[in-house]
CSV table of C-alpha atoms and ligand atoms in Angstrom, one decimal:
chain,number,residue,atom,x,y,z
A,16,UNK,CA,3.2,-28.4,82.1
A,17,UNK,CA,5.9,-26.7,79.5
A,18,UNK,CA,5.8,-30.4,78.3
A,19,UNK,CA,1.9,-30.7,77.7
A,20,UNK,CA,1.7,-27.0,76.0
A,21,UNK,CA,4.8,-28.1,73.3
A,22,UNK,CA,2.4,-31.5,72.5
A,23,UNK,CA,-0.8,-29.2,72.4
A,24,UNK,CA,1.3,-26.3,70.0
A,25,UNK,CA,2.8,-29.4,67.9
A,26,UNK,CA,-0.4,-30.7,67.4
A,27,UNK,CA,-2.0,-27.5,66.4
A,28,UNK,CA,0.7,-26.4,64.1
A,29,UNK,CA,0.3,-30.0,62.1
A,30,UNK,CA,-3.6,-29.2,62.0
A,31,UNK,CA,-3.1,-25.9,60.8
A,32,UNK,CA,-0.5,-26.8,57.8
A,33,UNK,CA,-2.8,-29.8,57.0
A,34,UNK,CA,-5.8,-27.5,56.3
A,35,UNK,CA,-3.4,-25.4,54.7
A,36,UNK,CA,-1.8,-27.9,52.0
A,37,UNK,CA,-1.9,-27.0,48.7
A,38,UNK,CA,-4.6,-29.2,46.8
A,39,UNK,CA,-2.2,-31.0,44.7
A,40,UNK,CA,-2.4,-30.8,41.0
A,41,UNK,CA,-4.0,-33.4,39.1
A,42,UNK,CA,-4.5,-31.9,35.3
A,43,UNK,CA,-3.2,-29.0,33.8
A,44,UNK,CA,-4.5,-27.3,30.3
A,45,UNK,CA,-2.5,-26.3,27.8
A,46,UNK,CA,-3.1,-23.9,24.8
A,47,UNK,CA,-1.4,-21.9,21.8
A,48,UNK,CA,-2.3,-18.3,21.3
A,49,UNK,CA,-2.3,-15.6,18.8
A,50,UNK,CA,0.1,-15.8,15.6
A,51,UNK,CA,2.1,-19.5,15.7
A,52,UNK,CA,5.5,-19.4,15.5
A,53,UNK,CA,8.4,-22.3,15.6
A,54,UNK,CA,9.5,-23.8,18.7
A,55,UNK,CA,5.3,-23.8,20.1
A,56,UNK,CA,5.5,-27.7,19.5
A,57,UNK,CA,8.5,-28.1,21.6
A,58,UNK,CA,7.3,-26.7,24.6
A,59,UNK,CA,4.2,-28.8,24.2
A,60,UNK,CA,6.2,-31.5,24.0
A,61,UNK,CA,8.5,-31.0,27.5
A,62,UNK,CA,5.4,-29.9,29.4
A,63,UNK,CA,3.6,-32.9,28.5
A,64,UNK,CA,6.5,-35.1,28.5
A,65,UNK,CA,7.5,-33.8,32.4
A,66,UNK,CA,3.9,-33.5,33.5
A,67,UNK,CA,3.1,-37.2,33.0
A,68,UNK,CA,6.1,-39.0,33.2
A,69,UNK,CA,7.8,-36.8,36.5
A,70,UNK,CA,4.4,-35.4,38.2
A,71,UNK,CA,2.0,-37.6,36.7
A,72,UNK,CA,-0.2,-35.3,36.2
A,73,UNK,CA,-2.7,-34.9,32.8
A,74,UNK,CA,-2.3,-32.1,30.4
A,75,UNK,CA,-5.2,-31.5,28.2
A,76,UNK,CA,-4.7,-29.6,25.1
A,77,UNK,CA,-7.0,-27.2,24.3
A,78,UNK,CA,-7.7,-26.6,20.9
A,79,UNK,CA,-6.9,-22.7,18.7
A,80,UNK,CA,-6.1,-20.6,21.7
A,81,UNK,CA,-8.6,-19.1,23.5
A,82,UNK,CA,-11.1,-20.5,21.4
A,83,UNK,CA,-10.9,-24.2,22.3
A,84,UNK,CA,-11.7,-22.9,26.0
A,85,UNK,CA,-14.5,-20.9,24.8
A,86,UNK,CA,-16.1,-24.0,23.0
A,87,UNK,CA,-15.0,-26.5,25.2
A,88,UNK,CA,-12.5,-28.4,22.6
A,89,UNK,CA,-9.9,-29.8,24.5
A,90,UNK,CA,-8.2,-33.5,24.8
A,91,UNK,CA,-5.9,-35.3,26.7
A,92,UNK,CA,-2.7,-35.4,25.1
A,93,UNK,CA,-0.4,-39.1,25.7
A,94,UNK,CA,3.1,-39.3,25.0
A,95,UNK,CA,2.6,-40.0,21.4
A,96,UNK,CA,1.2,-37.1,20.7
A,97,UNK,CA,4.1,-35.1,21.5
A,98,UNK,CA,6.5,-37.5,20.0
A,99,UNK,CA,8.5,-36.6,17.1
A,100,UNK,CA,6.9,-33.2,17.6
A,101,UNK,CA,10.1,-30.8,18.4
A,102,UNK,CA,11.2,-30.1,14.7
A,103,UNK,CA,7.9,-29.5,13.8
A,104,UNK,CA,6.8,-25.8,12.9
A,105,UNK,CA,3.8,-24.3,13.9
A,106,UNK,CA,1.5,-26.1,16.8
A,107,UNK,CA,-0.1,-29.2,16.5
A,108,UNK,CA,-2.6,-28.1,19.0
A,109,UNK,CA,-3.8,-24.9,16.5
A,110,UNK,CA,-3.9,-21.1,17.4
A,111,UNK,CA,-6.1,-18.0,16.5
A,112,UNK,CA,-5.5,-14.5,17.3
A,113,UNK,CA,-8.7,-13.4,16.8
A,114,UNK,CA,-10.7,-15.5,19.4
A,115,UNK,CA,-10.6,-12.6,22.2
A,116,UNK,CA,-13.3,-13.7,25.2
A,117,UNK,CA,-13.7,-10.0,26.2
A,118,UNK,CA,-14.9,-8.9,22.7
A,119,UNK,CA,-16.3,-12.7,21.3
A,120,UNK,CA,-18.2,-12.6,17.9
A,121,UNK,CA,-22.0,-14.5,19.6
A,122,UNK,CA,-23.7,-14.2,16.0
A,123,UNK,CA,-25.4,-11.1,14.1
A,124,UNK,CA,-28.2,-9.1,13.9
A,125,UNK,CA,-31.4,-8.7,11.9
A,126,UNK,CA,-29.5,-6.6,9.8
A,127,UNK,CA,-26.3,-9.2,9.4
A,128,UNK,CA,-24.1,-6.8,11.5
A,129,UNK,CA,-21.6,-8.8,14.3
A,130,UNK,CA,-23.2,-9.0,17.6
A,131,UNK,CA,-19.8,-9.2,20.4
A,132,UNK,CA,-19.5,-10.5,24.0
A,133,UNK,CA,-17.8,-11.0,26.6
A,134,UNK,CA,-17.8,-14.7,27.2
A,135,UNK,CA,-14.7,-14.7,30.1
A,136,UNK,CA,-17.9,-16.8,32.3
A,137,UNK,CA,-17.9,-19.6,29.5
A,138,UNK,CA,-14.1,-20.0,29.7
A,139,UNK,CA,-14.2,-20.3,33.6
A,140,UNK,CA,-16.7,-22.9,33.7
A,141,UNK,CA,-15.3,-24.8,31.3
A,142,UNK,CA,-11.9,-24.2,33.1
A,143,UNK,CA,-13.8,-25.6,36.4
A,144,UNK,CA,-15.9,-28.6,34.4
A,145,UNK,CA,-13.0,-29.9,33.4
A,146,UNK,CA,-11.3,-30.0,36.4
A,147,UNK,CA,-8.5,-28.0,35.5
A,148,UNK,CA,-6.0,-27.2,38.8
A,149,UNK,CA,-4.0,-24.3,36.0
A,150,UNK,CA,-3.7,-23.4,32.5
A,151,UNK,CA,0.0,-23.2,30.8
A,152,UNK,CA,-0.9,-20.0,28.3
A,153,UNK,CA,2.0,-20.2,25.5
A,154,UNK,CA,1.6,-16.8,23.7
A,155,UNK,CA,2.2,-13.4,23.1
A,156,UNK,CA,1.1,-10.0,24.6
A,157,UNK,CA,-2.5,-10.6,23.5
A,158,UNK,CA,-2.5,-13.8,25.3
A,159,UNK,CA,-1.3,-12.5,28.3
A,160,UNK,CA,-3.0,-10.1,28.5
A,161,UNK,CA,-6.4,-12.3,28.2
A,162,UNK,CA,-4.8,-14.7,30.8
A,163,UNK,CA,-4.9,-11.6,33.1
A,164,UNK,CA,-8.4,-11.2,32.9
A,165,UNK,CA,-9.0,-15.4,34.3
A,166,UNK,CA,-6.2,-14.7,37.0
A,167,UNK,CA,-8.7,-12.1,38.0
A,168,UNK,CA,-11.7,-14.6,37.9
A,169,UNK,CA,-9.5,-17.2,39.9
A,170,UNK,CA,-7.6,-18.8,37.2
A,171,UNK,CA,-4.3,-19.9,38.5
A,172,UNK,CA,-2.2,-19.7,35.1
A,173,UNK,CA,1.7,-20.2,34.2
A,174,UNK,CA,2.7,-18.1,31.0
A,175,UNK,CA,5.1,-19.2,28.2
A,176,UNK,CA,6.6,-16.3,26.0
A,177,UNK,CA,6.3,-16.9,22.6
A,178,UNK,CA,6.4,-14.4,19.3
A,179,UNK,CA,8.4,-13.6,16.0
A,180,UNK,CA,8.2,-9.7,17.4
A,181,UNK,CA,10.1,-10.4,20.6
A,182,UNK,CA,8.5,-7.5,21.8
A,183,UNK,CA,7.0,-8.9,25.6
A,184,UNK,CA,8.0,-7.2,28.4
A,185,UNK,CA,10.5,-8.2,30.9
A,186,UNK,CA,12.2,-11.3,28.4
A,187,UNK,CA,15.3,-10.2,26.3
A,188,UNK,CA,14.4,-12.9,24.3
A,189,UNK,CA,10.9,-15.1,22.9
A,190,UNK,CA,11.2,-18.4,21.6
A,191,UNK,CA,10.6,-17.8,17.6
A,192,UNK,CA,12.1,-14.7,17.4
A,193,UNK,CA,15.4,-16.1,16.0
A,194,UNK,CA,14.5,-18.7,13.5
A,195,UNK,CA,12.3,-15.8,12.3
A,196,UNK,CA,15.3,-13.8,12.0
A,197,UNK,CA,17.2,-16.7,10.1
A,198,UNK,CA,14.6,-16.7,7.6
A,199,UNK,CA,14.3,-13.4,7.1
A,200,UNK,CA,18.0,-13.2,6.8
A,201,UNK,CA,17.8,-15.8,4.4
A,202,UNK,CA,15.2,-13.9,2.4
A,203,UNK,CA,17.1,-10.5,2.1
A,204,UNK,CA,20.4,-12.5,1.3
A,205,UNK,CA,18.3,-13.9,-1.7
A,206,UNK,CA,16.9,-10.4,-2.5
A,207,UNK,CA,20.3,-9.4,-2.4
A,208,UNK,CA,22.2,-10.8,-5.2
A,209,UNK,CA,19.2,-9.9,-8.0
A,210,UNK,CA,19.5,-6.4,-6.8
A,211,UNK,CA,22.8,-5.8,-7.3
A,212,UNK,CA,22.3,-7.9,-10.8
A,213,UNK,CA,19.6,-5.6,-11.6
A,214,UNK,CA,20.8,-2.2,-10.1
A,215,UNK,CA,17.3,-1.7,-8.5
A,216,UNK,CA,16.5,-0.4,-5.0
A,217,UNK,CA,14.8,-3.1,-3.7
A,218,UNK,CA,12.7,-2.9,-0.2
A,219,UNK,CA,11.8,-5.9,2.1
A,220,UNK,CA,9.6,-5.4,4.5
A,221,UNK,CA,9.2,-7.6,7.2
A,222,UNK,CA,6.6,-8.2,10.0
A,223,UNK,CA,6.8,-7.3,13.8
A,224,UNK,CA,3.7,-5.0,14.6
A,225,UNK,CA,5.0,-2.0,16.3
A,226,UNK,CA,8.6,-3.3,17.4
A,227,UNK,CA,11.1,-3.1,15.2
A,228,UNK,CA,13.3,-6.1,16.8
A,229,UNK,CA,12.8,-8.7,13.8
A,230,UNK,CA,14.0,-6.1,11.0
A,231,UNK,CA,17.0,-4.6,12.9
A,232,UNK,CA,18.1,-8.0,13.7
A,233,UNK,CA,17.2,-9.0,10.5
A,234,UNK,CA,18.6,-6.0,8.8
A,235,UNK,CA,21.9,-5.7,10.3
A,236,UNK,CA,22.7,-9.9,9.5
A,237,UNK,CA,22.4,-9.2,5.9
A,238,UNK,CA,24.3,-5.8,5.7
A,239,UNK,CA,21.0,-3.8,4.6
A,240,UNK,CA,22.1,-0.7,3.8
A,241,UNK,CA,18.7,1.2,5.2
A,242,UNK,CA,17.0,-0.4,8.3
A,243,UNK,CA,13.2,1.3,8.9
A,244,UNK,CA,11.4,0.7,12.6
A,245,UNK,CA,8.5,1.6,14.0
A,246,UNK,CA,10.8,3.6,17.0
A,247,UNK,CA,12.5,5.9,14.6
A,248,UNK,CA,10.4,8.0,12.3
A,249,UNK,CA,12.0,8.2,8.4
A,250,UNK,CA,12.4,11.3,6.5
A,251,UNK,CA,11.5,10.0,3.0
A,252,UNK,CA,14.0,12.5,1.1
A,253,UNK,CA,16.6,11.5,4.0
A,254,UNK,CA,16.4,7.6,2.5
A,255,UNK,CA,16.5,8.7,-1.3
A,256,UNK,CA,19.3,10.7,-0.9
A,257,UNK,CA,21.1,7.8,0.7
A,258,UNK,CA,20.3,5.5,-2.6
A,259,UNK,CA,21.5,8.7,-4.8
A,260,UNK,CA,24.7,8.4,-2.9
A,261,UNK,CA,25.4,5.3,-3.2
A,262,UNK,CA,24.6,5.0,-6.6
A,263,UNK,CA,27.2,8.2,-7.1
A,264,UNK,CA,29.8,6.1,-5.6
A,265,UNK,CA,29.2,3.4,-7.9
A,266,UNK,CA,26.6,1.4,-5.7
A,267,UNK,CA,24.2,0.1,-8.2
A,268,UNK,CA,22.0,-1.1,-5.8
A,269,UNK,CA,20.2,-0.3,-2.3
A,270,UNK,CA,18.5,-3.0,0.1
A,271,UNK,CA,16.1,-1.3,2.5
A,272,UNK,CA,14.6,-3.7,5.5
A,273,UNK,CA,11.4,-1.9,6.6
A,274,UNK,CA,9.0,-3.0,9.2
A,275,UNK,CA,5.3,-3.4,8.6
A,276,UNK,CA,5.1,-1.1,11.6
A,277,UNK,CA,7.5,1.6,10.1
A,278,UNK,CA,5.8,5.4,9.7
A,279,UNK,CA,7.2,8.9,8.2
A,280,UNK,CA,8.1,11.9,10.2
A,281,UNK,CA,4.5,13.4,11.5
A,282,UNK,CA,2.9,10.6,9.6
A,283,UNK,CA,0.7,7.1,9.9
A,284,UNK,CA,1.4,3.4,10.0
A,285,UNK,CA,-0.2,1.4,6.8
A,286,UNK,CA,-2.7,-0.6,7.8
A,287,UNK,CA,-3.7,-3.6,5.7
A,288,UNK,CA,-6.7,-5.0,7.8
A,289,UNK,CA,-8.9,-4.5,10.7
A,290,UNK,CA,-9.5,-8.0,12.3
A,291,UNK,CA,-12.7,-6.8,14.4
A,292,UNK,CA,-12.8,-9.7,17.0
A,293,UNK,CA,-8.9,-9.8,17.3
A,294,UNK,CA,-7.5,-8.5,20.8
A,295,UNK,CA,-4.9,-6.5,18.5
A,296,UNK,CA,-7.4,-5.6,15.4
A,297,UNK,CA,-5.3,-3.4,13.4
A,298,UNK,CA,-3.1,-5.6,11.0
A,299,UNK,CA,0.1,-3.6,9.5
A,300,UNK,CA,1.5,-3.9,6.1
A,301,UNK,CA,2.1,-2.3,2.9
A,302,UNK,CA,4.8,0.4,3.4
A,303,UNK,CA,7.2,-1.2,1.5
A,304,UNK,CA,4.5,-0.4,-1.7
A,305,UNK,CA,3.9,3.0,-0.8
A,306,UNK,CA,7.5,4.0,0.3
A,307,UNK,CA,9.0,2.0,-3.4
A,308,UNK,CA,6.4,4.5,-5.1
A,309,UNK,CA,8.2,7.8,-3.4
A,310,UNK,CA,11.8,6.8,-3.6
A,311,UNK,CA,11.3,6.0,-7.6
A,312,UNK,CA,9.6,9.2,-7.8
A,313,UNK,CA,13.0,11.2,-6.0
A,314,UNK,CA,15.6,8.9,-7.5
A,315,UNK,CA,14.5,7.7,-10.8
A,316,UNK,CA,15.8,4.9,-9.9
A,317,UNK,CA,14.0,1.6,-10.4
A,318,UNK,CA,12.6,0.8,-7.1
A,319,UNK,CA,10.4,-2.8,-6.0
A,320,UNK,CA,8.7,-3.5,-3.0
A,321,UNK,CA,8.7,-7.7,-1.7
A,322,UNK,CA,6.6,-8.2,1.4
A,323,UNK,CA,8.0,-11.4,3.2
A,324,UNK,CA,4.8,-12.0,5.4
A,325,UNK,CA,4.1,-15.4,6.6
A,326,UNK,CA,7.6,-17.0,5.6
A,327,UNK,CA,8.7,-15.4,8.4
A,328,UNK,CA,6.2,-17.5,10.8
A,329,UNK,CA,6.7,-20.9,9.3
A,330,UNK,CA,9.0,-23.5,9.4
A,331,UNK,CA,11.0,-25.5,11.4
A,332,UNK,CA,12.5,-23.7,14.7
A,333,UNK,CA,16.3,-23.5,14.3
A,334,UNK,CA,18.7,-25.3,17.5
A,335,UNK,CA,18.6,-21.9,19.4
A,336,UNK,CA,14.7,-21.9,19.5
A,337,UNK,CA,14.2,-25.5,20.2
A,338,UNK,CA,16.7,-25.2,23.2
A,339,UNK,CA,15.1,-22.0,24.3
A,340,UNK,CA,11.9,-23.4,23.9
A,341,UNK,CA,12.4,-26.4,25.9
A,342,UNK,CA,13.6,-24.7,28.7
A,343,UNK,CA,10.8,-22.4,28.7
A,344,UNK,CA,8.5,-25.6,28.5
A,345,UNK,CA,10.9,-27.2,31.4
A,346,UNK,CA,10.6,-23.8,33.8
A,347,UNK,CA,6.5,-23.9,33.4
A,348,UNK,CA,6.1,-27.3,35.0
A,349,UNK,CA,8.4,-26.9,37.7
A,350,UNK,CA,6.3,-23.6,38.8
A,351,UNK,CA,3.2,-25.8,38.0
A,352,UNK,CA,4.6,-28.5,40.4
A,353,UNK,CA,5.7,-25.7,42.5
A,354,UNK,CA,1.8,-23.9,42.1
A,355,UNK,CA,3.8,-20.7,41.6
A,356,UNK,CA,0.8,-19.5,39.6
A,357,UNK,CA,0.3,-16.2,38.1
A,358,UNK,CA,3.5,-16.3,36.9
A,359,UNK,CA,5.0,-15.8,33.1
A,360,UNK,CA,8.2,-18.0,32.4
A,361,UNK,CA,11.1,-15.2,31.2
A,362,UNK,CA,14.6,-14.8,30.0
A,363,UNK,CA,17.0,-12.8,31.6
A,364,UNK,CA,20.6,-11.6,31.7
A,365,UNK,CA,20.9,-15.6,30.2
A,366,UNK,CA,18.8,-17.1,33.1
A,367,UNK,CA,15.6,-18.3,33.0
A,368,UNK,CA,13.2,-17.2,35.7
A,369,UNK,CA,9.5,-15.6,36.0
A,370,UNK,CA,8.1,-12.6,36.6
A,371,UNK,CA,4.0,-12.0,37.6
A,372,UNK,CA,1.7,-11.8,34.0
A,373,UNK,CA,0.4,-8.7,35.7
A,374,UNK,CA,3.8,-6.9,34.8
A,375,UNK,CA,3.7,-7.9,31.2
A,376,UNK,CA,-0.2,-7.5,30.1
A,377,UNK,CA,-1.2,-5.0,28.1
A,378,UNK,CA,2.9,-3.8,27.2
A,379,UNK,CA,4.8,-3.9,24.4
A,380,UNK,CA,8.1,-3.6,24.4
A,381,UNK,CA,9.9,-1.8,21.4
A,382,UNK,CA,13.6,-1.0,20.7
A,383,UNK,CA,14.9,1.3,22.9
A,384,UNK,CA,16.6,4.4,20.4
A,385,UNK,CA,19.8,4.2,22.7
A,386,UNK,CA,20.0,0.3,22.1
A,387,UNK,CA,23.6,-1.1,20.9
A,388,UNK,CA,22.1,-2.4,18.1
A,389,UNK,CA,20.8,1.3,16.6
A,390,UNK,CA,24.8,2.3,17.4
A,391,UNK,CA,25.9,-0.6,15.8
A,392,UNK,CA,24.0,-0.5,12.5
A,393,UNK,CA,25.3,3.5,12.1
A,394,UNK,CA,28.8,2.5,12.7
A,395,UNK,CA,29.0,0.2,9.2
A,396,UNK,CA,26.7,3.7,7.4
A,397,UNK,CA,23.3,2.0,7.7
A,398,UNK,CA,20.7,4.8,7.0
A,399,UNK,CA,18.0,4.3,9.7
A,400,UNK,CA,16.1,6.6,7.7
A,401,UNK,CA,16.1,9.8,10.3
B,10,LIG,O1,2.5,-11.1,16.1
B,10,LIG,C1,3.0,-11.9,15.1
B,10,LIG,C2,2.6,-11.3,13.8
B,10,LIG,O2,3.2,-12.1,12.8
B,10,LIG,C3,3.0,-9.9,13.6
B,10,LIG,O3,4.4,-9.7,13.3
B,10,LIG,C4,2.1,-9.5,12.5
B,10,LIG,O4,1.9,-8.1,12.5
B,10,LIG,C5,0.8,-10.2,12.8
B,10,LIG,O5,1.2,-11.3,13.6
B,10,LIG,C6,0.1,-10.7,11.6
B,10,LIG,O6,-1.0,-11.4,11.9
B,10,LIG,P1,-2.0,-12.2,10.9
B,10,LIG,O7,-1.4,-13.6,10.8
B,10,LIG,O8,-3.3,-12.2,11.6
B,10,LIG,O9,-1.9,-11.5,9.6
């Protein structure tokens, strides 16, 4: 009897776990949001790479971000493709940071205003009619916070942590961020020696948004003597006093690395643009202009302003990046051969691992003011401007 109940709970368990297998993954989408940055092609490349030749599985690659889902672009993407592809800058699959499915540009009115909608439905069914079992979202904050929304709609998607501004929550480090720094570094090292030909004051200010990560990097490599970030407020007189004194101690010459982001005591961020149908509208930039105008003014000293804007983006992704990159790339399809959905790919304490995209939507993360970096920079006299 014992016996016959054993055979009859055997049998029942292998029923139940059959109707409970995971549907197995048969093709897996693959797209590049908000601003590019280097290292994007070489996670295409290992996801595609592992996905056919290990799971053998078929990655389409959907075309500019979220837009390629909302149109429908996408293709399946061979091994060629992604050949010869990891040195390459940028993302031979395109991007847009504008393309947000919540807030969609459909056309205009009578009177030629922008009519905007939410077209999340579109991107589902497309997600459905072309028999997608998950979507690998490289990107940003924006983009995770868009592949949010379709884990809500029933979505499964794996995340991929990418961005100059290193400023997503819950990874110490995005692929990007340090080839950005290397050219930026490069860039205030070549600022530096026709300053100190010149005796001016020269500011470089660098990109980031609201994090200051890229210019105190940034910053500190090339010894800038005055580091401005978004997380600590600058006292304009503070800076110029700074310059005086260095020029009274026979320092003919003051480098000043300010993020885009970067605001006065009490004061206001410049904003260059707003990108209406972007998930982040607001585009920074121009403080470097209007902060060169008030140090001349207090110093008398001459005083230029260089914006370093999209060198900062391009290029090809320095060792670190590609390494970083790949392992990213690597982590993604073994939770997409796992079906570990939901899930963004992260780096921590020097291991990779994941955390849900829940946690990381809709967050930045900026510079903490007790950071070792902040110490670090005052120790060698850099004036963070407070
Ligand atoms: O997020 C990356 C970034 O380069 C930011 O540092 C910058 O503020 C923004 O994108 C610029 O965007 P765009 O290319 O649309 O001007």
């Amino acid at each position: 009897m014992a016996e016959i109940r054993s055979i009859a709970l055997l049998f029942f368990e292998r029923r139940f776990a059959l109707s409970h297998r995971k549907k197995s993954v048969k093709r897996i989408g693959v797209l590049t949001g908000g601003g590019d940055c280097p290292g994007l092609n070489a996670v295409i490349r290992v996801i595609t790479k592992a996905a056919i030749l290990k799971l053998g599985i078929e990655v389409l690659g959907i075309e500019d971000g979220y837009l390629g889902l909302i149109r429908n672009r996408m293709h399946s993407l061979t091994l060629d493709d992604v050949s010869n592809i990891l040195t390459r800058g940028g993302t031979i699959l395109g991007t847009s940071n504008r393309a947000d499915p919540q807030h969609f540009q459909t056309g205009t009115d009578a009177e030629g205003k922008p009519i905007f909608e939410d077209v999340t439905n579109r991107i589902v069914e497309h997600f459905h009619d072309r028999e997608l079992d998950c979507l690998v979202a490289i990107g940003g904050e924006g983009t995770m916070t868009g592949a949010q929304r379709l884990i809500e709609r029933g979505v499964p998607v794996i995340g991929v942590p990418k961005t100059i501004d290193n400023d997503l929550m819950h990874t110490d480090l995005t692929f990007g961020f340090s080839t950005a720094v290397e050219t930026a570094t490069q860039c205030i090292d070549k600022i530096h020696s026709t300053a100190s030909s010149h005796h001016r004051i020269m500011l470089i200010e660098l990109m980031g948004r609201n994090a200051g990560w890229l210019t105190l990097y940034s910053g500190i490599a090339s010894g800038a003597d005055v580091i401005l970030i978004p997380e600590i407020p600058y006292d304009v007189d503070v800076i110029s006093e700074h310059c005086l004194a260095r020029s009274r101690r026979g320092k003919r010459f003051t480098l000043i690395a300010v993020s885009e982001g970067a605001a006065p005591k009490g004061g206001h961020q410049v904003v260059n643009r707003i990108v209406y149908d972007s998930p982040d509208p607001i585009r920074l930039g121009g403080i470097s202009a209007v902060l060169a105008q008030q140090i001349a003014a207090h110093t008398h000293l001459e005083t230029r302003a260089n914006i370093l804007g999209h060198i900062q983006r391009g290029g090809t992704p320095i060792g670190v990046d590609r390494v970083l990159a790949t392992g990213f790339g690597h982590k993604a399809i073994q939770l997409v051969a796992m079906q570990e959905w939901n899930n963004l790919v992260v780096l921590r304490n020097g291991e990779i691992g994941m955390v849900p995209i829940a946690q990381v939507a809709g967050q930045q993360r900026l510079v903490p003011l007790e950071h070792q970096l902040i110490a670090m920079a005052r120790s060698v006299g850099t004036c963070m401007g407070d």
